[in-house]
Each structure stands twice: as C-alpha cells, then as structure tokens.
Amino acid sequence: MTIIGTNLPTVHQRIARACQAAGRVPAEVTLLAVSKTVAAATVLEAYGFGQTAFGENYIQEGLEKINQLRELPIQWHCIGPVQSNKTRLVAAHFDWVQAVDRFKTAQRLSQQRPANLPQLQVCIQVNVDGSAAKSGVSPQDALALARQVIALPHLRLRGLMSIPEPAPDFAAACATFARVKALFDELNAHGLALDTLSMGMSADLEAAIHCGSTLVRVGSAIFGGRPLKAAIL
Ligand SMILES: *Cc1c(COP(=O)(O)O)cnc(C)c1O
C-alpha cells in the first residue's frame, strides 16, 4: 500500500469518529484534499483511491494540474488568495473559490466566469481571530459582503471559510471555530441559505467537525509533509 492508500482511509476514519462524537453523520462532511506542492501524478493516485475534490493555493501551480488532469471529473477548489490579475484564469478553470474577501474580486470572478460553465461556487473567507497577517473579512463586515456576492449572477455563495491561527489544544481550537459557526448561523438567520462551512485542517479537523464544519481541507495528513517554503505561506 502506498502512503496515500493508507493515509486517506485514516483521514476518513478520523472524520467518521469526529462525526460520531459530535452526533453527526460523515456524509455531512466533505473531505477536500489539499494538493499544493504535490505533483499531478500524486493527485491522480489519490483520485484512484476515490478522492475527487482537490484544493490548490497557488493559481499557476493549480492550473498546470487542472490542465494535466482535465479528462477526470475532479472538483477543483481555489483555496488561496486571488489577486485581481488572476481572476480571469481562476474563473475559467476552477469550480470553487474559497477565499473571497472583497467585493471587487467577487465582481471580477462573476464577470469573467465563462457563460458555458455553471456558476462558480464561492465561500467568503472570514478572519475571526483578527490575525493581521491573514486575509479574510472581519465578522462584522461578512453579512454586507455576502449580500453583495449573492447578487452576482455567475457566482453562487455557498458559505464561509476560515483559517484560524493554530491552537494549542482542542478547547482553544473549538473556541475559535465556534465563532465561525455562530457567524454562519447568524447569516443563515438573515435568510442566506448557506450550506458550506469550510474549516479544519490536518491538525484540527476533529475540533472543526465538533463545531459544525461541513468541509475539511486536509493536506499533510493525506500527502505527507510539505517542503518548508509551502508550509510557511
Ligand atoms: C495548506 C492548507 C491547508 C491544509 O493544511 P494541512 O495542515 O496540510 O492539512 C488547508 N487550508 C489552506 C487554506 C491551506 O493553505
């Protein structure tokens, strides 16, 4: 068995256990395999083990893999920041964009989404722990941005995404994830019909699932450690 062939079932098992502990069913949680820095051949290998949703941070690197694997029914998520000069390529080649945090980007993505493709699925990235280095809209601005995004014809707003600072333990991770979940519920109480709460990574997916995550973004637990350059970005 290859490393991916043993890692993927282990991650599925972690998700199943976390769901069980939280009184949820595993079907509520999508596993997104984060394939940044991983070769297309490795993505193909994971696909062979049944993994169909992949996330890429770096646009150019993602586009190369999307192109190489274009015959396969893979769902590609752009999970990194999207600069204005990259929106056209992202709108043309990805299925999801998870890190929308300003209206201008959303507007460009909608304008540039090719008419023959379904709506681009988007999440708004929220910055709940106020970390200065990270992108993401502040919780108090999320509702206004969500309403603007919903009005765009070629986007479909699916939910929220968050990348909190690594927490020392389960309780600390939960405290932050619970804030994202509360914001998610608040937006839905305003009638937004969001169904996707993207939070949780290799180190903290259990806490995220405990707090209501519906999509965990897992890289190293599937593919092994990344080179340091990628890990610090
Ligand atoms: C790299 C990355 C992940 C995956 O991180 P791991 O700790 O390797 O699971 C998830 N989300 C985002 C936005 C990332 O950049």
PDB file of C-alpha atoms and ligand atoms in Angstrom:
ATOM      1  CA  MET A   1       0.000   0.000   0.000  1.00  0.00           C
ATOM      2  CA  THR A   2       1.291   3.461  -0.813  1.00  0.00           C
ATOM      3  CA  ILE A   3       1.339   6.264   1.700  1.00  0.00           C
ATOM      4  CA  ILE A   4      -1.796   7.813   0.165  1.00  0.00           C
ATOM      5  CA  GLY A   5      -3.524   4.461   0.138  1.00  0.00           C
ATOM      6  CA  THR A   6      -3.082   4.220   3.893  1.00  0.00           C
ATOM      7  CA  ASN A   7      -3.418   7.915   4.749  1.00  0.00           C
ATOM      8  CA  LEU A   8      -6.744   8.506   3.019  1.00  0.00           C
ATOM      9  CA  PRO A   9      -8.627   5.788   4.937  1.00  0.00           C
ATOM     10  CA  THR A  10      -7.046   7.065   8.153  1.00  0.00           C
ATOM     11  CA  VAL A  11      -8.367  10.565   7.477  1.00  0.00           C
ATOM     12  CA  HIS A  12     -11.809   9.187   6.622  1.00  0.00           C
ATOM     13  CA  GLN A  13     -11.718   7.304   9.903  1.00  0.00           C
ATOM     14  CA  ARG A  14     -10.806  10.459  11.821  1.00  0.00           C
ATOM     15  CA  ILE A  15     -13.731  12.262  10.164  1.00  0.00           C
ATOM     16  CA  ALA A  16     -16.099   9.387  10.981  1.00  0.00           C
ATOM     17  CA  ARG A  17     -15.009   9.292  14.616  1.00  0.00           C
ATOM     18  CA  ALA A  18     -15.294  13.053  14.983  1.00  0.00           C
ATOM     19  CA  CYS A  19     -18.769  12.952  13.489  1.00  0.00           C
ATOM     20  CA  GLN A  20     -19.803  10.172  15.796  1.00  0.00           C
ATOM     21  CA  ALA A  21     -18.518  12.070  18.827  1.00  0.00           C
ATOM     22  CA  ALA A  22     -20.461  15.126  17.695  1.00  0.00           C
ATOM     23  CA  GLY A  23     -23.667  13.249  16.898  1.00  0.00           C
ATOM     24  CA  ARG A  24     -23.269  13.977  13.203  1.00  0.00           C
ATOM     25  CA  VAL A  25     -23.088  11.699  10.168  1.00  0.00           C
ATOM     26  CA  PRO A  26     -19.942  11.535   7.995  1.00  0.00           C
ATOM     27  CA  ALA A  27     -21.997  12.352   4.891  1.00  0.00           C
ATOM     28  CA  GLU A  28     -22.287  15.914   6.272  1.00  0.00           C
ATOM     29  CA  VAL A  29     -18.539  16.468   5.966  1.00  0.00           C
ATOM     30  CA  THR A  30     -16.708  16.730   2.651  1.00  0.00           C
ATOM     31  CA  LEU A  31     -13.024  15.899   2.536  1.00  0.00           C
ATOM     32  CA  LEU A  32     -11.082  18.338   0.370  1.00  0.00           C
ATOM     33  CA  ALA A  33      -7.583  17.052  -0.386  1.00  0.00           C
ATOM     34  CA  VAL A  34      -5.182  19.996  -0.371  1.00  0.00           C
ATOM     35  CA  SER A  35      -2.703  19.164  -3.108  1.00  0.00           C
ATOM     36  CA  LYS A  36      -0.475  22.247  -3.096  1.00  0.00           C
ATOM     37  CA  THR A  37       3.179  21.323  -3.836  1.00  0.00           C
ATOM     38  CA  VAL A  38       2.056  17.805  -4.823  1.00  0.00           C
ATOM     39  CA  ALA A  39       2.590  16.536  -8.387  1.00  0.00           C
ATOM     40  CA  ALA A  40      -0.277  15.823 -10.775  1.00  0.00           C
ATOM     41  CA  ALA A  41       0.703  12.142 -10.705  1.00  0.00           C
ATOM     42  CA  THR A  42       0.127  12.133  -6.946  1.00  0.00           C
ATOM     43  CA  VAL A  43      -3.270  13.810  -7.348  1.00  0.00           C
ATOM     44  CA  LEU A  44      -4.060  11.085  -9.864  1.00  0.00           C
ATOM     45  CA  GLU A  45      -3.049   8.470  -7.329  1.00  0.00           C
ATOM     46  CA  ALA A  46      -5.383   9.962  -4.709  1.00  0.00           C
ATOM     47  CA  TYR A  47      -8.119  10.085  -7.339  1.00  0.00           C
ATOM     48  CA  GLY A  48      -7.530   6.367  -7.857  1.00  0.00           C
ATOM     49  CA  PHE A  49      -8.335   5.865  -4.186  1.00  0.00           C
ATOM     50  CA  GLY A  50     -11.661   7.642  -4.650  1.00  0.00           C
ATOM     51  CA  GLN A  51     -10.741  11.239  -3.763  1.00  0.00           C
ATOM     52  CA  THR A  52     -12.482  13.641  -6.179  1.00  0.00           C
ATOM     53  CA  ALA A  53     -12.207  17.127  -4.610  1.00  0.00           C
ATOM     54  CA  PHE A  54      -8.830  18.867  -4.526  1.00  0.00           C
ATOM     55  CA  GLY A  55      -7.723  22.265  -3.264  1.00  0.00           C
ATOM     56  CA  GLU A  56      -4.897  24.401  -4.615  1.00  0.00           C
ATOM     57  CA  ASN A  57      -3.436  27.581  -3.091  1.00  0.00           C
ATOM     58  CA  TYR A  58      -1.222  28.813  -5.857  1.00  0.00           C
ATOM     59  CA  ILE A  59      -3.049  29.625  -9.079  1.00  0.00           C
ATOM     60  CA  GLN A  60      -0.327  28.811 -11.581  1.00  0.00           C
ATOM     61  CA  GLU A  61       0.533  25.521  -9.934  1.00  0.00           C
ATOM     62  CA  GLY A  62      -3.137  24.607  -9.749  1.00  0.00           C
ATOM     63  CA  LEU A  63      -3.750  25.447 -13.398  1.00  0.00           C
ATOM     64  CA  GLU A  64      -0.982  23.131 -14.503  1.00  0.00           C
ATOM     65  CA  LYS A  65      -2.531  20.213 -12.644  1.00  0.00           C
ATOM     66  CA  ILE A  66      -6.051  21.064 -13.793  1.00  0.00           C
ATOM     67  CA  ASN A  67      -4.774  21.036 -17.345  1.00  0.00           C
ATOM     68  CA  GLN A  68      -2.919  17.756 -16.962  1.00  0.00           C
ATOM     69  CA  LEU A  69      -5.919  16.044 -15.361  1.00  0.00           C
ATOM     70  CA  ARG A  70      -8.662  17.767 -17.350  1.00  0.00           C
ATOM     71  CA  GLU A  71     -10.198  14.469 -18.567  1.00  0.00           C
ATOM     72  CA  LEU A  72     -11.098  13.497 -14.999  1.00  0.00           C
ATOM     73  CA  PRO A  73     -14.257  14.626 -13.170  1.00  0.00           C
ATOM     74  CA  ILE A  74     -12.301  16.335 -10.403  1.00  0.00           C
ATOM     75  CA  GLN A  75     -13.768  19.247  -8.460  1.00  0.00           C
ATOM     76  CA  TRP A  76     -11.082  21.915  -8.135  1.00  0.00           C
ATOM     77  CA  HIS A  77     -11.137  24.420  -5.287  1.00  0.00           C
ATOM     78  CA  CYS A  78      -9.009  27.531  -5.245  1.00  0.00           C
ATOM     79  CA  ILE A  79      -8.266  27.951  -1.532  1.00  0.00           C
ATOM     80  CA  GLY A  80      -5.601  30.647  -1.686  1.00  0.00           C
ATOM     81  CA  PRO A  81      -5.902  34.400  -2.138  1.00  0.00           C
ATOM     82  CA  VAL A  82      -6.877  35.553  -5.638  1.00  0.00           C
ATOM     83  CA  GLN A  83      -5.201  38.684  -6.903  1.00  0.00           C
ATOM     84  CA  SER A  84      -7.060  40.840  -9.421  1.00  0.00           C
ATOM     85  CA  ASN A  85      -4.754  39.865 -12.263  1.00  0.00           C
ATOM     86  CA  LYS A  86      -5.556  36.177 -11.688  1.00  0.00           C
ATOM     87  CA  THR A  87      -9.354  36.304 -11.526  1.00  0.00           C
ATOM     88  CA  ARG A  88      -9.838  35.512 -15.226  1.00  0.00           C
ATOM     89  CA  LEU A  89      -7.845  32.273 -15.059  1.00  0.00           C
ATOM     90  CA  VAL A  90      -9.473  31.243 -11.800  1.00  0.00           C
ATOM     91  CA  ALA A  91     -12.980  31.935 -13.147  1.00  0.00           C
ATOM     92  CA  ALA A  92     -12.244  29.885 -16.258  1.00  0.00           C
ATOM     93  CA  HIS A  93     -10.682  26.814 -14.662  1.00  0.00           C
ATOM     94  CA  PHE A  94     -11.733  26.297 -11.051  1.00  0.00           C
ATOM     95  CA  ASP A  95     -15.097  25.032  -9.742  1.00  0.00           C
ATOM     96  CA  TRP A  96     -14.894  26.691  -6.345  1.00  0.00           C
ATOM     97  CA  VAL A  97     -13.167  29.755  -4.898  1.00  0.00           C
ATOM     98  CA  GLN A  98     -12.986  29.641  -1.117  1.00  0.00           C
ATOM     99  CA  ALA A  99     -11.096  32.768  -0.149  1.00  0.00           C
ATOM    100  CA  VAL A 100     -13.247  35.635  -1.406  1.00  0.00           C
ATOM    101  CA  ASP A 101     -12.834  38.552   0.972  1.00  0.00           C
ATOM    102  CA  ARG A 102     -13.627  41.621  -1.078  1.00  0.00           C
ATOM    103  CA  PHE A 103     -16.392  42.615  -3.423  1.00  0.00           C
ATOM    104  CA  LYS A 104     -14.063  43.718  -6.209  1.00  0.00           C
ATOM    105  CA  THR A 105     -12.630  40.191  -6.536  1.00  0.00           C
ATOM    106  CA  ALA A 106     -16.080  38.628  -6.473  1.00  0.00           C
ATOM    107  CA  GLN A 107     -17.321  41.031  -9.119  1.00  0.00           C
ATOM    108  CA  ARG A 108     -14.429  40.238 -11.432  1.00  0.00           C
ATOM    109  CA  LEU A 109     -14.885  36.489 -10.925  1.00  0.00           C
ATOM    110  CA  SER A 110     -18.561  36.796 -11.840  1.00  0.00           C
ATOM    111  CA  GLN A 111     -17.892  38.963 -14.888  1.00  0.00           C
ATOM    112  CA  GLN A 112     -15.171  36.600 -16.082  1.00  0.00           C
ATOM    113  CA  ARG A 113     -16.919  33.282 -15.434  1.00  0.00           C
ATOM    114  CA  PRO A 114     -17.386  31.757 -18.919  1.00  0.00           C
ATOM    115  CA  ALA A 115     -21.053  31.615 -19.901  1.00  0.00           C
ATOM    116  CA  ASN A 116     -20.904  27.918 -20.787  1.00  0.00           C
ATOM    117  CA  LEU A 117     -19.857  26.911 -17.257  1.00  0.00           C
ATOM    118  CA  PRO A 118     -22.073  26.555 -14.191  1.00  0.00           C
ATOM    119  CA  GLN A 119     -21.929  29.291 -11.588  1.00  0.00           C
ATOM    120  CA  LEU A 120     -18.631  29.497  -9.732  1.00  0.00           C
ATOM    121  CA  GLN A 121     -19.184  28.200  -6.186  1.00  0.00           C
ATOM    122  CA  VAL A 122     -17.742  30.592  -3.614  1.00  0.00           C
ATOM    123  CA  CYS A 123     -17.084  30.919   0.090  1.00  0.00           C
ATOM    124  CA  ILE A 124     -16.324  34.129   1.893  1.00  0.00           C
ATOM    125  CA  GLN A 125     -13.182  33.927   3.979  1.00  0.00           C
ATOM    126  CA  VAL A 126     -13.645  35.323   7.471  1.00  0.00           C
ATOM    127  CA  ASN A 127     -10.903  36.352   9.822  1.00  0.00           C
ATOM    128  CA  VAL A 128     -12.277  35.541  13.263  1.00  0.00           C
ATOM    129  CA  ASP A 129      -9.098  35.805  15.289  1.00  0.00           C
ATOM    130  CA  GLY A 130      -8.048  39.168  13.940  1.00  0.00           C
ATOM    131  CA  SER A 131      -4.629  37.923  12.860  1.00  0.00           C
ATOM    132  CA  ALA A 132      -3.136  40.795  10.922  1.00  0.00           C
ATOM    133  CA  ALA A 133      -1.164  38.628   8.531  1.00  0.00           C
ATOM    134  CA  LYS A 134      -4.130  36.735   7.174  1.00  0.00           C
ATOM    135  CA  SER A 135      -6.700  37.716   4.652  1.00  0.00           C
ATOM    136  CA  GLY A 136     -10.388  37.448   5.324  1.00  0.00           C
ATOM    137  CA  VAL A 137     -13.247  39.808   6.006  1.00  0.00           C
ATOM    138  CA  SER A 138     -13.981  40.773   9.605  1.00  0.00           C
ATOM    139  CA  PRO A 139     -17.086  39.126  11.108  1.00  0.00           C
ATOM    140  CA  GLN A 140     -18.913  42.443  11.289  1.00  0.00           C
ATOM    141  CA  ASP A 141     -18.477  43.006   7.550  1.00  0.00           C
ATOM    142  CA  ALA A 142     -19.410  39.471   6.485  1.00  0.00           C
ATOM    143  CA  LEU A 143     -23.165  39.965   6.096  1.00  0.00           C
ATOM    144  CA  ALA A 144     -22.802  43.030   3.873  1.00  0.00           C
ATOM    145  CA  LEU A 145     -20.255  41.284   1.651  1.00  0.00           C
ATOM    146  CA  ALA A 146     -22.397  38.137   1.499  1.00  0.00           C
ATOM    147  CA  ARG A 147     -25.373  40.155   0.277  1.00  0.00           C
ATOM    148  CA  GLN A 148     -23.250  41.767  -2.426  1.00  0.00           C
ATOM    149  CA  VAL A 149     -21.865  38.399  -3.549  1.00  0.00           C
ATOM    150  CA  ILE A 150     -25.310  36.812  -3.684  1.00  0.00           C
ATOM    151  CA  ALA A 151     -26.383  39.483  -6.151  1.00  0.00           C
ATOM    152  CA  LEU A 152     -23.692  38.500  -8.665  1.00  0.00           C
ATOM    153  CA  PRO A 153     -25.148  36.380 -11.487  1.00  0.00           C
ATOM    154  CA  HIS A 154     -22.302  33.982 -12.202  1.00  0.00           C
ATOM    155  CA  LEU A 155     -21.368  33.194  -8.610  1.00  0.00           C
ATOM    156  CA  ARG A 156     -23.188  31.048  -6.097  1.00  0.00           C
ATOM    157  CA  LEU A 157     -22.415  31.839  -2.499  1.00  0.00           C
ATOM    158  CA  ARG A 158     -22.131  28.555  -0.611  1.00  0.00           C
ATOM    159  CA  GLY A 159     -20.756  29.579   2.750  1.00  0.00           C
ATOM    160  CA  LEU A 160     -17.829  30.651   4.879  1.00  0.00           C
ATOM    161  CA  MET A 161     -14.211  29.591   5.051  1.00  0.00           C
ATOM    162  CA  SER A 162     -11.793  30.248   7.876  1.00  0.00           C
ATOM    163  CA  ILE A 163      -8.120  29.589   8.625  1.00  0.00           C
ATOM    164  CA  PRO A 164      -7.648  30.358  12.321  1.00  0.00           C
ATOM    165  CA  GLU A 165      -4.215  30.512  13.899  1.00  0.00           C
ATOM    166  CA  PRO A 166      -3.091  27.063  15.091  1.00  0.00           C
ATOM    167  CA  ALA A 167      -4.473  26.479  18.582  1.00  0.00           C
ATOM    168  CA  PRO A 168      -2.649  24.685  21.425  1.00  0.00           C
ATOM    169  CA  ASP A 169      -5.463  22.223  22.154  1.00  0.00           C
ATOM    170  CA  PHE A 170      -8.955  21.052  21.290  1.00  0.00           C
ATOM    171  CA  ALA A 171     -10.730  23.523  23.554  1.00  0.00           C
ATOM    172  CA  ALA A 172      -8.832  26.513  22.206  1.00  0.00           C
ATOM    173  CA  ALA A 173      -9.436  25.420  18.608  1.00  0.00           C
ATOM    174  CA  CYS A 174     -13.131  24.995  19.378  1.00  0.00           C
ATOM    175  CA  ALA A 175     -13.416  28.447  20.873  1.00  0.00           C
ATOM    176  CA  THR A 176     -12.385  29.947  17.529  1.00  0.00           C
ATOM    177  CA  PHE A 177     -14.284  27.531  15.308  1.00  0.00           C
ATOM    178  CA  ALA A 178     -17.421  28.155  17.368  1.00  0.00           C
ATOM    179  CA  ARG A 179     -17.193  31.850  16.469  1.00  0.00           C
ATOM    180  CA  VAL A 180     -17.151  30.988  12.768  1.00  0.00           C
ATOM    181  CA  LYS A 181     -20.114  28.655  13.249  1.00  0.00           C
ATOM    182  CA  ALA A 182     -22.031  31.358  15.136  1.00  0.00           C
ATOM    183  CA  LEU A 183     -21.435  33.784  12.276  1.00  0.00           C
ATOM    184  CA  PHE A 184     -22.539  31.134   9.780  1.00  0.00           C
ATOM    185  CA  ASP A 185     -25.774  30.597  11.744  1.00  0.00           C
ATOM    186  CA  GLU A 186     -26.305  34.336  12.010  1.00  0.00           C
ATOM    187  CA  LEU A 187     -26.030  34.802   8.240  1.00  0.00           C
ATOM    188  CA  ASN A 188     -28.460  31.944   7.694  1.00  0.00           C
ATOM    189  CA  ALA A 189     -30.836  33.546  10.188  1.00  0.00           C
ATOM    190  CA  HIS A 190     -30.790  36.515   7.807  1.00  0.00           C
ATOM    191  CA  GLY A 191     -32.065  34.173   5.095  1.00  0.00           C
ATOM    192  CA  LEU A 192     -28.835  33.478   3.228  1.00  0.00           C
ATOM    193  CA  ALA A 193     -29.233  29.666   2.845  1.00  0.00           C
ATOM    194  CA  LEU A 194     -25.533  28.859   3.187  1.00  0.00           C
ATOM    195  CA  ASP A 195     -24.670  25.148   3.246  1.00  0.00           C
ATOM    196  CA  THR A 196     -20.868  25.110   3.445  1.00  0.00           C
ATOM    197  CA  LEU A 197     -18.699  25.800   6.456  1.00  0.00           C
ATOM    198  CA  SER A 198     -15.092  25.247   5.393  1.00  0.00           C
ATOM    199  CA  MET A 199     -12.873  24.896   8.448  1.00  0.00           C
ATOM    200  CA  GLY A 200     -10.460  22.356   9.851  1.00  0.00           C
ATOM    201  CA  MET A 201      -7.123  21.066   8.523  1.00  0.00           C
ATOM    202  CA  SER A 202      -4.856  18.094   9.294  1.00  0.00           C
ATOM    203  CA  ALA A 203      -4.147  19.192  12.852  1.00  0.00           C
ATOM    204  CA  ASP A 204      -7.576  20.352  13.954  1.00  0.00           C
ATOM    205  CA  LEU A 205     -10.260  18.674  11.862  1.00  0.00           C
ATOM    206  CA  GLU A 206     -11.814  16.995  14.920  1.00  0.00           C
ATOM    207  CA  ALA A 207     -12.399  20.325  16.649  1.00  0.00           C
ATOM    208  CA  ALA A 208     -13.752  21.839  13.425  1.00  0.00           C
ATOM    209  CA  ILE A 209     -16.196  18.967  12.923  1.00  0.00           C
ATOM    210  CA  HIS A 210     -17.249  19.221  16.559  1.00  0.00           C
ATOM    211  CA  CYS A 211     -18.114  22.865  15.855  1.00  0.00           C
ATOM    212  CA  GLY A 212     -20.096  22.220  12.676  1.00  0.00           C
ATOM    213  CA  SER A 213     -17.614  22.156   9.818  1.00  0.00           C
ATOM    214  CA  THR A 214     -19.036  20.695   6.590  1.00  0.00           C
ATOM    215  CA  LEU A 215     -15.768  20.743   4.642  1.00  0.00           C
ATOM    216  CA  VAL A 216     -12.314  19.963   5.987  1.00  0.00           C
ATOM    217  CA  ARG A 217      -9.246  20.951   3.977  1.00  0.00           C
ATOM    218  CA  VAL A 218      -6.587  18.317   4.568  1.00  0.00           C
ATOM    219  CA  GLY A 219      -3.100  18.332   3.062  1.00  0.00           C
ATOM    220  CA  SER A 220      -0.263  16.833   5.065  1.00  0.00           C
ATOM    221  CA  ALA A 221      -2.339  14.071   6.689  1.00  0.00           C
ATOM    222  CA  ILE A 222      -3.004  12.744   3.173  1.00  0.00           C
ATOM    223  CA  PHE A 223       0.134  13.592   1.219  1.00  0.00           C
ATOM    224  CA  GLY A 224       2.757  13.806   3.960  1.00  0.00           C
ATOM    225  CA  GLY A 225       4.738  16.876   4.970  1.00  0.00           C
ATOM    226  CA  ARG A 226       5.351  19.699   2.536  1.00  0.00           C
ATOM    227  CA  PRO A 227       8.637  21.463   1.817  1.00  0.00           C
ATOM    228  CA  LEU A 228       9.119  24.291   4.295  1.00  0.00           C
ATOM    229  CA  LYS A 229       8.599  27.012   1.704  1.00  0.00           C
ATOM    230  CA  ALA A 230       4.986  25.952   1.253  1.00  0.00           C
ATOM    231  CA  ALA A 231       4.379  25.264   4.909  1.00  0.00           C
ATOM    232  CA  ILE A 232       5.080  28.829   5.970  1.00  0.00           C
ATOM    233  CA  LEU A 233       2.971  30.506   3.306  1.00  0.00           C
TER     234      LEU A 233
HETATM  235  C1  LIG B   1      -2.206  24.132   3.204  1.00  0.00           C
HETATM  236  C2  LIG B   1      -3.614  24.460   3.535  1.00  0.00           C
HETATM  237  C3  LIG B   1      -4.460  23.503   4.115  1.00  0.00           C
HETATM  238  C4  LIG B   1      -4.007  22.120   4.510  1.00  0.00           C
HETATM  239  O1  LIG B   1      -3.134  22.177   5.581  1.00  0.00           O
HETATM  240  P1  LIG B   1      -2.621  20.825   6.287  1.00  0.00           P
HETATM  241  O2  LIG B   1      -2.205  21.270   7.622  1.00  0.00           O
HETATM  242  O3  LIG B   1      -1.509  20.306   5.458  1.00  0.00           O
HETATM  243  O4  LIG B   1      -3.766  19.882   6.328  1.00  0.00           O
HETATM  244  C5  LIG B   1      -5.780  23.866   4.335  1.00  0.00           C
HETATM  245  N1  LIG B   1      -6.252  25.082   4.012  1.00  0.00           N
HETATM  246  C6  LIG B   1      -5.479  26.021   3.457  1.00  0.00           C
HETATM  247  C7  LIG B   1      -6.046  27.339   3.113  1.00  0.00           C
HETATM  248  C8  LIG B   1      -4.128  25.739   3.213  1.00  0.00           C
HETATM  249  O5  LIG B   1      -3.350  26.692   2.690  1.00  0.00           O
END
